[in-house]
Amino acid sequence: MRKILIVDDDRKTRDLLKTYLEKNQYEVILSHNGESFLAELQAHADTLSLVILDVMLPDTDGFVLCKKVRQRSNVPIIMLTASSDETDRIVGLELGADDYIAKPYSPRELLARIKAILRRAAPETPAARYYRFVGFTLDALERTVIDSEGRQLALTGLDFQLLKYFIEHPAQVLDRSLLCEETRGRDAGPLDRSLDVQISRLRLRLNDDGKQPALIKTVRGAGYVFSADVSVSSV
């Protein structure tokens, strides 16, 4: 799980970001001022994936912290500011920030920026093409799924995308909103049952018993989990 350190002096903002990012499978550490931020930075220096700095803090400012982070780490940095002044943005970027977001902003926009930065920061690895699980083979290039007898499953584009996301995150509890965000680009409304219908259809295609599923299991009150060993290869 990716770990994010956030410093912001507004408790409501901190709690909102923590709840939203944890819902999207990130571990979040919170700080309320520069002193606590530097202590957390030192404690988690080797495991941090990203840092989010508010510019205005009670005991210092985000620019000072950005400079201190860069003196000891290359961890990606996003800066938050209530100012629309271009000078602030330029100063932050020159000090080593990777991105800059002006307040007010939506948590969804921040999440998109986080994902984009982490994709760019990720080390290059050979592209995975084949995902194999309990007799099935998913071909990410051809966008097909073949069963143990060599037959191709009849999947819609959304079904394929959902299955691929599941097998890329085995043994992780994935909530409905996250799955809708990843496959449809939007959150699921409280009365939106389209994801449940899609999962039922996917279970049917995988011969996964709808009453007692073994592959795509329902975690009551939390979401769904893909319970299968997955092997990945490029050939």
PDB file of C-alpha atoms in Angstrom:
ATOM      1  CA  MET A   1       0.000   0.000   0.000  1.00  0.00           C
ATOM      2  CA  ARG A   2       1.361   3.438  -0.967  1.00  0.00           C
ATOM      3  CA  LYS A   3       2.086   5.704   2.007  1.00  0.00           C
ATOM      4  CA  ILE A   4       1.347   9.454   1.870  1.00  0.00           C
ATOM      5  CA  LEU A   5       2.412  12.082   4.430  1.00  0.00           C
ATOM      6  CA  ILE A   6       0.180  15.167   4.626  1.00  0.00           C
ATOM      7  CA  VAL A   7       0.800  18.398   6.533  1.00  0.00           C
ATOM      8  CA  ASP A   8      -2.075  20.882   6.847  1.00  0.00           C
ATOM      9  CA  ASP A   9      -3.056  23.062   9.802  1.00  0.00           C
ATOM     10  CA  ASP A  10      -6.793  22.672   9.132  1.00  0.00           C
ATOM     11  CA  ARG A  11      -8.084  19.623  11.001  1.00  0.00           C
ATOM     12  CA  LYS A  12     -11.220  19.289   8.874  1.00  0.00           C
ATOM     13  CA  THR A  13      -9.147  19.237   5.669  1.00  0.00           C
ATOM     14  CA  ARG A  14      -6.708  16.689   7.111  1.00  0.00           C
ATOM     15  CA  ASP A  15      -9.473  14.350   8.218  1.00  0.00           C
ATOM     16  CA  LEU A  16     -11.306  14.665   4.889  1.00  0.00           C
ATOM     17  CA  LEU A  17      -8.182  13.817   2.884  1.00  0.00           C
ATOM     18  CA  LYS A  18      -7.292  10.916   5.175  1.00  0.00           C
ATOM     19  CA  THR A  19     -10.750   9.378   4.829  1.00  0.00           C
ATOM     20  CA  TYR A  20     -10.863   9.841   1.051  1.00  0.00           C
ATOM     21  CA  LEU A  21      -7.354   8.563   0.341  1.00  0.00           C
ATOM     22  CA  GLU A  22      -7.659   5.562   2.655  1.00  0.00           C
ATOM     23  CA  LYS A  23     -10.873   4.697   0.856  1.00  0.00           C
ATOM     24  CA  ASN A  24      -8.771   4.624  -2.317  1.00  0.00           C
ATOM     25  CA  GLN A  25      -6.203   2.209  -0.891  1.00  0.00           C
ATOM     26  CA  TYR A  26      -3.532   4.613   0.388  1.00  0.00           C
ATOM     27  CA  GLU A  27      -1.990   4.662   3.857  1.00  0.00           C
ATOM     28  CA  VAL A  28      -2.099   8.226   5.218  1.00  0.00           C
ATOM     29  CA  ILE A  29       0.001   9.905   7.918  1.00  0.00           C
ATOM     30  CA  LEU A  30      -1.119  13.344   9.149  1.00  0.00           C
ATOM     31  CA  SER A  31       0.807  16.309  10.533  1.00  0.00           C
ATOM     32  CA  HIS A  32      -0.563  19.649  11.731  1.00  0.00           C
ATOM     33  CA  ASN A  33       2.595  21.776  11.604  1.00  0.00           C
ATOM     34  CA  GLY A  34       6.154  21.824  10.356  1.00  0.00           C
ATOM     35  CA  GLU A  35       7.668  20.314  13.497  1.00  0.00           C
ATOM     36  CA  SER A  36       5.396  17.262  13.492  1.00  0.00           C
ATOM     37  CA  PHE A  37       5.840  16.904   9.733  1.00  0.00           C
ATOM     38  CA  LEU A  38       9.645  16.716   9.993  1.00  0.00           C
ATOM     39  CA  ALA A  39       9.365  14.151  12.781  1.00  0.00           C
ATOM     40  CA  GLU A  40       7.048  11.959  10.669  1.00  0.00           C
ATOM     41  CA  LEU A  41       9.273  12.455   7.621  1.00  0.00           C
ATOM     42  CA  GLN A  42      12.259  11.124   9.541  1.00  0.00           C
ATOM     43  CA  ALA A  43      10.290   8.204  10.988  1.00  0.00           C
ATOM     44  CA  HIS A  44       8.900   7.082   7.614  1.00  0.00           C
ATOM     45  CA  ALA A  45      11.607   8.317   5.238  1.00  0.00           C
ATOM     46  CA  ASP A  46      12.266   4.903   3.674  1.00  0.00           C
ATOM     47  CA  THR A  47       8.630   3.986   3.062  1.00  0.00           C
ATOM     48  CA  LEU A  48       6.958   7.210   1.876  1.00  0.00           C
ATOM     49  CA  SER A  49       5.512   7.268  -1.638  1.00  0.00           C
ATOM     50  CA  LEU A  50       4.437  10.934  -1.710  1.00  0.00           C
ATOM     51  CA  VAL A  51       4.258  14.103   0.412  1.00  0.00           C
ATOM     52  CA  ILE A  52       1.506  16.746   0.398  1.00  0.00           C
ATOM     53  CA  LEU A  53       2.511  20.160   1.787  1.00  0.00           C
ATOM     54  CA  ASP A  54       0.210  23.024   2.699  1.00  0.00           C
ATOM     55  CA  VAL A  55       2.004  26.329   2.065  1.00  0.00           C
ATOM     56  CA  MET A  56       0.576  28.230   5.049  1.00  0.00           C
ATOM     57  CA  LEU A  57       1.436  26.632   8.418  1.00  0.00           C
ATOM     58  CA  PRO A  58       1.488  28.075  11.958  1.00  0.00           C
ATOM     59  CA  ASP A  59       5.198  27.543  12.646  1.00  0.00           C
ATOM     60  CA  THR A  60       6.746  27.649   9.146  1.00  0.00           C
ATOM     61  CA  ASP A  61       5.670  27.422   5.510  1.00  0.00           C
ATOM     62  CA  GLY A  62       5.506  24.748   2.847  1.00  0.00           C
ATOM     63  CA  PHE A  63       8.392  26.252   0.889  1.00  0.00           C
ATOM     64  CA  VAL A  64      10.788  25.763   3.808  1.00  0.00           C
ATOM     65  CA  LEU A  65       9.571  22.196   4.260  1.00  0.00           C
ATOM     66  CA  CYS A  66       9.840  21.479   0.543  1.00  0.00           C
ATOM     67  CA  LYS A  67      13.478  22.569   0.613  1.00  0.00           C
ATOM     68  CA  LYS A  68      14.189  20.380   3.653  1.00  0.00           C
ATOM     69  CA  VAL A  69      12.541  17.370   2.033  1.00  0.00           C
ATOM     70  CA  ARG A  70      14.643  17.791  -1.085  1.00  0.00           C
ATOM     71  CA  GLN A  71      17.817  17.940   0.990  1.00  0.00           C
ATOM     72  CA  ARG A  72      17.202  14.356   2.112  1.00  0.00           C
ATOM     73  CA  SER A  73      14.796  12.670  -0.300  1.00  0.00           C
ATOM     74  CA  ASN A  74      13.486  12.487  -3.878  1.00  0.00           C
ATOM     75  CA  VAL A  75       9.972  11.550  -2.718  1.00  0.00           C
ATOM     76  CA  PRO A  76       7.313  13.225  -4.941  1.00  0.00           C
ATOM     77  CA  ILE A  77       5.804  16.429  -3.483  1.00  0.00           C
ATOM     78  CA  ILE A  78       2.444  18.106  -4.101  1.00  0.00           C
ATOM     79  CA  MET A  79       1.962  21.603  -2.667  1.00  0.00           C
ATOM     80  CA  LEU A  80      -1.390  23.101  -1.646  1.00  0.00           C
ATOM     81  CA  THR A  81      -2.033  26.837  -1.465  1.00  0.00           C
ATOM     82  CA  ALA A  82      -4.901  29.257  -0.999  1.00  0.00           C
ATOM     83  CA  SER A  83      -3.056  31.785  -3.155  1.00  0.00           C
ATOM     84  CA  SER A  84      -3.628  32.090  -6.879  1.00  0.00           C
ATOM     85  CA  ASP A  85      -0.374  34.029  -7.280  1.00  0.00           C
ATOM     86  CA  GLU A  86       1.737  32.447 -10.023  1.00  0.00           C
ATOM     87  CA  THR A  87       4.904  33.424  -8.118  1.00  0.00           C
ATOM     88  CA  ASP A  88       4.079  31.001  -5.297  1.00  0.00           C
ATOM     89  CA  ARG A  89       3.588  28.192  -7.791  1.00  0.00           C
ATOM     90  CA  ILE A  90       6.885  28.920  -9.537  1.00  0.00           C
ATOM     91  CA  VAL A  91       8.808  29.119  -6.259  1.00  0.00           C
ATOM     92  CA  GLY A  92       7.405  25.771  -5.144  1.00  0.00           C
ATOM     93  CA  LEU A  93       8.318  24.085  -8.417  1.00  0.00           C
ATOM     94  CA  GLU A  94      11.797  25.588  -8.374  1.00  0.00           C
ATOM     95  CA  LEU A  95      12.338  24.229  -4.861  1.00  0.00           C
ATOM     96  CA  GLY A  96      11.572  20.744  -6.129  1.00  0.00           C
ATOM     97  CA  ALA A  97       7.804  20.269  -5.859  1.00  0.00           C
ATOM     98  CA  ASP A  98       6.331  17.941  -8.491  1.00  0.00           C
ATOM     99  CA  ASP A  99       2.885  19.535  -8.652  1.00  0.00           C
ATOM    100  CA  TYR A 100       0.884  22.429  -7.236  1.00  0.00           C
ATOM    101  CA  ILE A 101      -2.850  22.657  -6.476  1.00  0.00           C
ATOM    102  CA  ALA A 102      -4.692  25.871  -5.596  1.00  0.00           C
ATOM    103  CA  LYS A 103      -7.453  25.824  -2.978  1.00  0.00           C
ATOM    104  CA  PRO A 104     -10.317  25.169  -3.109  1.00  0.00           C
ATOM    105  CA  TYR A 105      -9.859  21.832  -4.861  1.00  0.00           C
ATOM    106  CA  SER A 106     -11.781  18.562  -4.915  1.00  0.00           C
ATOM    107  CA  PRO A 107     -10.362  15.406  -3.311  1.00  0.00           C
ATOM    108  CA  ARG A 108     -11.032  13.686  -6.631  1.00  0.00           C
ATOM    109  CA  GLU A 109      -8.731  16.147  -8.440  1.00  0.00           C
ATOM    110  CA  LEU A 110      -6.027  15.610  -5.826  1.00  0.00           C
ATOM    111  CA  LEU A 111      -6.367  11.834  -6.218  1.00  0.00           C
ATOM    112  CA  ALA A 112      -5.935  12.154  -9.986  1.00  0.00           C
ATOM    113  CA  ARG A 113      -2.764  14.219  -9.469  1.00  0.00           C
ATOM    114  CA  ILE A 114      -1.420  11.676  -6.976  1.00  0.00           C
ATOM    115  CA  LYS A 115      -1.992   8.783  -9.371  1.00  0.00           C
ATOM    116  CA  ALA A 116      -0.359  10.662 -12.254  1.00  0.00           C
ATOM    117  CA  ILE A 117       2.729  11.526 -10.214  1.00  0.00           C
ATOM    118  CA  LEU A 118       3.123   7.999  -8.841  1.00  0.00           C
ATOM    119  CA  ARG A 119       2.823   6.551 -12.347  1.00  0.00           C
ATOM    120  CA  ARG A 120       5.609   8.830 -13.545  1.00  0.00           C
ATOM    121  CA  ALA A 121       7.745   8.067 -10.495  1.00  0.00           C
ATOM    122  CA  ALA A 122       7.350   4.299 -10.725  1.00  0.00           C
ATOM    123  CA  PRO A 123      10.425   2.409 -11.947  1.00  0.00           C
ATOM    124  CA  GLU A 124      10.089   0.990 -15.414  1.00  0.00           C
ATOM    125  CA  THR A 125       9.370  -2.730 -15.471  1.00  0.00           C
ATOM    126  CA  PRO A 126       8.646  -5.115 -18.338  1.00  0.00           C
ATOM    127  CA  ALA A 127       5.001  -4.772 -19.334  1.00  0.00           C
ATOM    128  CA  ALA A 128       2.857  -7.598 -18.015  1.00  0.00           C
ATOM    129  CA  ARG A 129       0.714  -9.179 -20.686  1.00  0.00           C
ATOM    130  CA  TYR A 130      -0.598 -12.481 -19.357  1.00  0.00           C
ATOM    131  CA  TYR A 131      -2.416 -12.971 -16.055  1.00  0.00           C
ATOM    132  CA  ARG A 132      -3.152 -16.603 -15.163  1.00  0.00           C
ATOM    133  CA  PHE A 133      -5.557 -17.694 -12.427  1.00  0.00           C
ATOM    134  CA  VAL A 134      -7.435 -20.958 -11.721  1.00  0.00           C
ATOM    135  CA  GLY A 135      -7.266 -22.151 -15.326  1.00  0.00           C
ATOM    136  CA  PHE A 136      -8.011 -18.802 -16.984  1.00  0.00           C
ATOM    137  CA  THR A 137      -5.581 -16.633 -18.939  1.00  0.00           C
ATOM    138  CA  LEU A 138      -6.186 -12.914 -19.397  1.00  0.00           C
ATOM    139  CA  ASP A 139      -4.270 -11.343 -22.284  1.00  0.00           C
ATOM    140  CA  ALA A 140      -3.926  -7.623 -21.548  1.00  0.00           C
ATOM    141  CA  LEU A 141      -2.741  -6.844 -25.093  1.00  0.00           C
ATOM    142  CA  GLU A 142      -5.448  -8.703 -26.991  1.00  0.00           C
ATOM    143  CA  ARG A 143      -8.005  -7.917 -24.250  1.00  0.00           C
ATOM    144  CA  THR A 144      -9.244 -11.498 -24.145  1.00  0.00           C
ATOM    145  CA  VAL A 145      -9.823 -14.113 -21.459  1.00  0.00           C
ATOM    146  CA  ILE A 146      -9.341 -17.806 -22.332  1.00  0.00           C
ATOM    147  CA  ASP A 147     -10.547 -20.688 -20.166  1.00  0.00           C
ATOM    148  CA  SER A 148      -8.722 -23.971 -19.479  1.00  0.00           C
ATOM    149  CA  GLU A 149     -10.213 -25.543 -22.616  1.00  0.00           C
ATOM    150  CA  GLY A 150      -9.056 -22.752 -24.905  1.00  0.00           C
ATOM    151  CA  ARG A 151     -12.444 -21.070 -25.239  1.00  0.00           C
ATOM    152  CA  GLN A 152     -12.678 -17.280 -25.241  1.00  0.00           C
ATOM    153  CA  LEU A 153     -15.054 -15.765 -22.711  1.00  0.00           C
ATOM    154  CA  ALA A 154     -17.709 -13.368 -23.993  1.00  0.00           C
ATOM    155  CA  LEU A 155     -16.890 -10.211 -22.029  1.00  0.00           C
ATOM    156  CA  THR A 156     -17.904  -6.611 -22.625  1.00  0.00           C
ATOM    157  CA  GLY A 157     -15.227  -3.925 -22.494  1.00  0.00           C
ATOM    158  CA  LEU A 158     -16.312  -2.901 -18.983  1.00  0.00           C
ATOM    159  CA  ASP A 159     -16.367  -6.542 -17.830  1.00  0.00           C
ATOM    160  CA  PHE A 160     -12.796  -7.024 -19.053  1.00  0.00           C
ATOM    161  CA  GLN A 161     -11.657  -3.788 -17.395  1.00  0.00           C
ATOM    162  CA  LEU A 162     -13.246  -4.775 -14.083  1.00  0.00           C
ATOM    163  CA  LEU A 163     -11.747  -8.277 -14.152  1.00  0.00           C
ATOM    164  CA  LYS A 164      -8.303  -6.900 -14.984  1.00  0.00           C
ATOM    165  CA  TYR A 165      -8.516  -4.477 -12.054  1.00  0.00           C
ATOM    166  CA  PHE A 166      -9.519  -7.314  -9.733  1.00  0.00           C
ATOM    167  CA  ILE A 167      -6.641  -9.571 -10.766  1.00  0.00           C
ATOM    168  CA  GLU A 168      -4.167  -6.694 -10.515  1.00  0.00           C
ATOM    169  CA  HIS A 169      -5.223  -6.288  -6.867  1.00  0.00           C
ATOM    170  CA  PRO A 170      -5.696  -9.841  -5.534  1.00  0.00           C
ATOM    171  CA  ALA A 171      -6.603 -10.339  -1.860  1.00  0.00           C
ATOM    172  CA  GLN A 172      -7.415  -6.631  -1.443  1.00  0.00           C
ATOM    173  CA  VAL A 173     -10.838  -5.465  -0.315  1.00  0.00           C
ATOM    174  CA  LEU A 174     -12.030  -3.016  -2.989  1.00  0.00           C
ATOM    175  CA  ASP A 175     -15.076  -0.888  -2.220  1.00  0.00           C
ATOM    176  CA  ARG A 176     -17.824  -0.135  -4.718  1.00  0.00           C
ATOM    177  CA  SER A 177     -16.889   3.535  -5.155  1.00  0.00           C
ATOM    178  CA  LEU A 178     -13.282   2.657  -5.973  1.00  0.00           C
ATOM    179  CA  LEU A 179     -14.323   0.030  -8.525  1.00  0.00           C
ATOM    180  CA  CYS A 180     -16.738   2.454 -10.194  1.00  0.00           C
ATOM    181  CA  GLU A 181     -14.071   5.160 -10.244  1.00  0.00           C
ATOM    182  CA  GLU A 182     -11.537   2.835 -11.861  1.00  0.00           C
ATOM    183  CA  THR A 183     -13.884   1.306 -14.447  1.00  0.00           C
ATOM    184  CA  ARG A 184     -16.358   4.103 -15.142  1.00  0.00           C
ATOM    185  CA  GLY A 185     -14.511   7.252 -14.092  1.00  0.00           C
ATOM    186  CA  ARG A 186     -17.137   8.211 -11.506  1.00  0.00           C
ATOM    187  CA  ASP A 187     -18.249   7.383  -7.978  1.00  0.00           C
ATOM    188  CA  ALA A 188     -21.149   5.039  -7.372  1.00  0.00           C
ATOM    189  CA  GLY A 189     -24.329   6.677  -6.100  1.00  0.00           C
ATOM    190  CA  PRO A 190     -26.118   5.088  -3.119  1.00  0.00           C
ATOM    191  CA  LEU A 191     -28.833   3.679  -5.419  1.00  0.00           C
ATOM    192  CA  ASP A 192     -26.540   2.727  -8.294  1.00  0.00           C
ATOM    193  CA  ARG A 193     -26.643  -1.074  -8.620  1.00  0.00           C
ATOM    194  CA  SER A 194     -24.944  -1.307 -12.015  1.00  0.00           C
ATOM    195  CA  LEU A 195     -21.673  -2.515 -10.476  1.00  0.00           C
ATOM    196  CA  ASP A 196     -23.452  -5.319  -8.621  1.00  0.00           C
ATOM    197  CA  VAL A 197     -25.128  -6.414 -11.841  1.00  0.00           C
ATOM    198  CA  GLN A 198     -21.787  -6.339 -13.641  1.00  0.00           C
ATOM    199  CA  ILE A 199     -20.098  -8.427 -10.921  1.00  0.00           C
ATOM    200  CA  SER A 200     -22.928 -10.976 -11.068  1.00  0.00           C
ATOM    201  CA  ARG A 201     -22.415 -11.214 -14.846  1.00  0.00           C
ATOM    202  CA  LEU A 202     -18.656 -11.589 -14.408  1.00  0.00           C
ATOM    203  CA  ARG A 203     -19.128 -14.369 -11.860  1.00  0.00           C
ATOM    204  CA  LEU A 204     -21.378 -16.163 -14.324  1.00  0.00           C
ATOM    205  CA  ARG A 205     -18.737 -15.947 -17.075  1.00  0.00           C
ATOM    206  CA  LEU A 206     -16.085 -17.326 -14.687  1.00  0.00           C
ATOM    207  CA  ASN A 207     -18.361 -20.142 -13.445  1.00  0.00           C
ATOM    208  CA  ASP A 208     -18.115 -18.566 -10.002  1.00  0.00           C
ATOM    209  CA  ASP A 209     -21.122 -19.663  -7.924  1.00  0.00           C
ATOM    210  CA  GLY A 210     -23.238 -16.569  -7.298  1.00  0.00           C
ATOM    211  CA  LYS A 211     -24.528 -17.887  -3.954  1.00  0.00           C
ATOM    212  CA  GLN A 212     -21.126 -18.977  -2.638  1.00  0.00           C
ATOM    213  CA  PRO A 213     -18.525 -17.342  -4.897  1.00  0.00           C
ATOM    214  CA  ALA A 214     -14.932 -18.542  -4.591  1.00  0.00           C
ATOM    215  CA  LEU A 215     -13.258 -16.004  -6.898  1.00  0.00           C
ATOM    216  CA  ILE A 216     -15.027 -12.657  -6.459  1.00  0.00           C
ATOM    217  CA  LYS A 217     -16.191 -12.637  -2.858  1.00  0.00           C
ATOM    218  CA  THR A 218     -18.482 -10.087  -1.246  1.00  0.00           C
ATOM    219  CA  VAL A 219     -17.183  -8.503   1.963  1.00  0.00           C
ATOM    220  CA  ARG A 220     -20.327  -7.284   3.675  1.00  0.00           C
ATOM    221  CA  GLY A 221     -20.262  -3.549   4.291  1.00  0.00           C
ATOM    222  CA  ALA A 222     -16.807  -3.172   2.703  1.00  0.00           C
ATOM    223  CA  GLY A 223     -16.855  -4.228  -0.955  1.00  0.00           C
ATOM    224  CA  TYR A 224     -15.395  -7.119  -2.921  1.00  0.00           C
ATOM    225  CA  VAL A 225     -12.179  -9.152  -2.890  1.00  0.00           C
ATOM    226  CA  PHE A 226     -10.608 -11.283  -5.628  1.00  0.00           C
ATOM    227  CA  SER A 227      -9.532 -14.519  -3.916  1.00  0.00           C
ATOM    228  CA  ALA A 228      -7.243 -16.361  -6.306  1.00  0.00           C
ATOM    229  CA  ASP A 229      -3.528 -16.789  -6.839  1.00  0.00           C
ATOM    230  CA  VAL A 230      -2.444 -14.821  -9.904  1.00  0.00           C
ATOM    231  CA  SER A 231       0.734 -15.349 -11.922  1.00  0.00           C
ATOM    232  CA  VAL A 232       1.940 -12.618 -14.254  1.00  0.00           C
ATOM    233  CA  SER A 233       4.269 -12.835 -17.247  1.00  0.00           C
ATOM    234  CA  SER A 234       5.178 -10.980 -20.415  1.00  0.00           C
ATOM    235  CA  VAL A 235       5.281 -14.136 -22.558  1.00  0.00           C
TER     236      VAL A 235
END
